[in-house]
GROMACS .gro file of C-alpha atoms in nm:
model
  128
    1MET     CA    1  36.078  11.695  17.063
    2LYS     CA    2  36.322  11.770  16.785
    3LYS     CA    3  36.363  12.130  16.674
    4THR     CA    4  36.213  12.162  16.326
    5ALA     CA    5  36.302  12.418  16.062
    6ILE     CA    6  36.120  12.507  15.743
    7LEU     CA    7  36.334  12.604  15.444
    8LEU     CA    8  36.151  12.765  15.155
    9MET     CA    9  36.341  12.704  14.834
   10ALA     CA   10  36.258  12.962  14.568
   11HIS     CA   11  36.396  12.990  14.216
   12GLY     CA   12  36.576  13.320  14.260
   13SER     CA   13  36.573  13.625  14.035
   14ARG     CA   14  36.800  13.903  13.918
   15ILE     CA   15  36.516  14.136  14.024
   16PRO     CA   16  36.555  14.209  14.398
   17GLU     CA   17  36.182  14.268  14.451
   18ALA     CA   18  36.109  13.913  14.336
   19ASN     CA   19  36.344  13.776  14.601
   20ASP     CA   20  36.198  14.008  14.865
   21ALA     CA   21  35.856  13.853  14.799
   22ALA     CA   22  35.984  13.513  14.913
   23GLN     CA   23  36.110  13.672  15.235
   24GLU     CA   24  35.765  13.826  15.293
   25ILE     CA   25  35.600  13.487  15.240
   26ALA     CA   26  35.847  13.331  15.487
   27ALA     CA   27  35.752  13.591  15.749
   28MET     CA   28  35.384  13.506  15.697
   29VAL     CA   29  35.458  13.133  15.721
   30ARG     CA   30  35.655  13.189  16.043
   31LYS     CA   31  35.360  13.377  16.195
   32MET     CA   32  35.096  13.130  16.069
   33THR     CA   33  35.280  12.812  16.173
   34GLY     CA   34  35.457  12.922  16.489
   35TYR     CA   35  35.786  12.766  16.375
   36ASP     CA   36  36.080  12.973  16.498
   37ILE     CA   37  36.306  12.873  16.211
   38VAL     CA   38  36.165  12.960  15.869
   39GLU     CA   39  36.438  13.044  15.622
   40VAL     CA   40  36.444  13.124  15.250
   41SER     CA   41  36.699  13.002  14.999
   42TYR     CA   42  36.733  13.033  14.624
   43ARG     CA   43  36.820  12.779  14.359
   44GLU     CA   44  36.998  13.034  14.140
   45MET     CA   45  37.078  13.402  14.080
   46HIS     CA   46  37.050  13.506  14.446
   47LEU     CA   47  37.193  13.423  14.786
   48PRO     CA   48  37.158  13.246  15.017
   49ASN     CA   49  37.173  12.936  14.802
   50ILE     CA   50  37.004  12.619  14.925
   51GLN     CA   51  37.307  12.482  15.108
   52GLN     CA   52  37.357  12.818  15.280
   53GLY     CA   53  36.988  12.815  15.378
   54ILE     CA   54  37.039  12.470  15.530
   55ASP     CA   55  37.345  12.600  15.715
   56ALA     CA   56  37.134  12.886  15.858
   57CYS     CA   57  36.875  12.638  15.984
   58VAL     CA   58  37.138  12.416  16.146
   59ALA     CA   59  37.310  12.719  16.301
   60GLN     CA   60  36.980  12.797  16.476
   61GLY     CA   61  36.964  12.450  16.624
   62ALA     CA   62  36.748  12.267  16.370
   63GLU     CA   63  36.754  11.891  16.418
   64ARG     CA   64  36.523  11.829  16.125
   65ILE     CA   65  36.451  12.041  15.821
   66LEU     CA   66  36.148  12.032  15.596
   67LEU     CA   67  36.255  12.156  15.252
   68MET     CA   68  35.963  12.329  15.083
   69PRO     CA   69  35.985  12.393  14.707
   70TYR     CA   70  35.835  12.739  14.649
   71PHE     CA   71  35.771  12.649  14.285
   72LEU     CA   72  35.440  12.650  14.102
   73PHE     CA   73  35.507  12.359  13.870
   74ILE     CA   74  35.703  12.037  13.866
   75GLY     CA   75  36.009  12.070  13.647
   76ALA     CA   76  36.378  11.982  13.647
   77HIS     CA   77  36.443  12.187  13.961
   78VAL     CA   78  36.167  12.019  14.162
   79ARG     CA   79  36.217  11.671  14.019
   80GLU     CA   80  36.599  11.654  14.008
   81ASP     CA   81  36.787  11.953  14.146
   82LEU     CA   82  36.613  11.991  14.481
   83PRO     CA   83  36.640  11.620  14.572
   84GLU     CA   84  37.011  11.642  14.483
   85GLU     CA   85  37.043  11.940  14.717
   86MET     CA   86  36.876  11.739  14.993
   87ALA     CA   87  37.111  11.444  14.936
   88GLN     CA   88  37.411  11.678  14.952
   89ALA     CA   89  37.281  11.830  15.276
   90GLN     CA   90  37.228  11.483  15.427
   91GLU     CA   91  37.593  11.401  15.356
   92ARG     CA   92  37.703  11.728  15.516
   93TYR     CA   93  37.475  11.688  15.818
   94PRO     CA   94  37.429  11.315  15.886
   95ASN     CA   95  37.268  11.382  16.227
   96VAL     CA   96  36.997  11.611  16.086
   97GLU     CA   97  36.674  11.468  15.945
   98PHE     CA   98  36.563  11.601  15.607
   99ALA     CA   99  36.233  11.571  15.426
  100MET     CA  100  36.097  11.729  15.108
  101GLY     CA  101  35.753  11.887  15.096
  102ASN     CA  102  35.542  11.925  14.783
  103HIS     CA  103  35.574  12.212  14.538
  104LEU     CA  104  35.277  12.449  14.517
  105GLY     CA  105  35.125  12.276  14.215
  106VAL     CA  106  34.753  12.266  14.148
  107HIS     CA  107  34.563  12.377  14.455
  108ARG     CA  108  34.222  12.537  14.505
  109LYS     CA  109  34.371  12.819  14.713
  110LEU     CA  110  34.599  12.914  14.422
  111ALA     CA  111  34.291  12.932  14.200
  112GLU     CA  112  34.129  13.158  14.462
  113VAL     CA  113  34.431  13.391  14.443
  114VAL     CA  114  34.402  13.397  14.063
  115VAL     CA  115  34.031  13.485  14.091
  116GLU     CA  116  34.117  13.770  14.332
  117ARG     CA  117  34.380  13.901  14.089
  118ILE     CA  118  34.128  13.881  13.802
  119ALA     CA  119  33.882  14.090  14.004
  120GLU     CA  120  34.157  14.345  14.076
  121GLY     CA  121  34.250  14.356  13.708
  122LEU     CA  122  33.888  14.404  13.599
  123THR     CA  123  33.843  14.681  13.858
  124ALA     CA  124  34.167  14.854  13.760
  125THR     CA  125  34.065  14.857  13.392
  126GLY     CA  126  33.714  14.977  13.474
  127TRP     CA  127  33.567  14.665  13.314
  128HIS     CA  128  33.404  14.553  13.638
   0.00000   0.00000   0.00000
């Protein structure tokens, strides 16, 4: 069986805590999925960039990489930039299989998180 890596591709921020959050999510994903290779990369403003994230996966023996857009909505990054990154990686690593997962988008579990945050907000304000 081919060794599979998961590469979360986040936007990236000048605020370090925002980038740390993606690393925390990756650690949770690693634990929940059992995949040994779960890396994080950033489209802009923070390293590792996406190609460096792919390099990290390959360096750990990945023979196929599922690129996961850690983006809420479809936009230019998800529609154009990330597929271009995948094409560039395929040229660099012709013997590695690449596939693109879906962005977060509209999902019931995201709505559940929003409802939890609403409850926290109402409690914090004393309105609940």
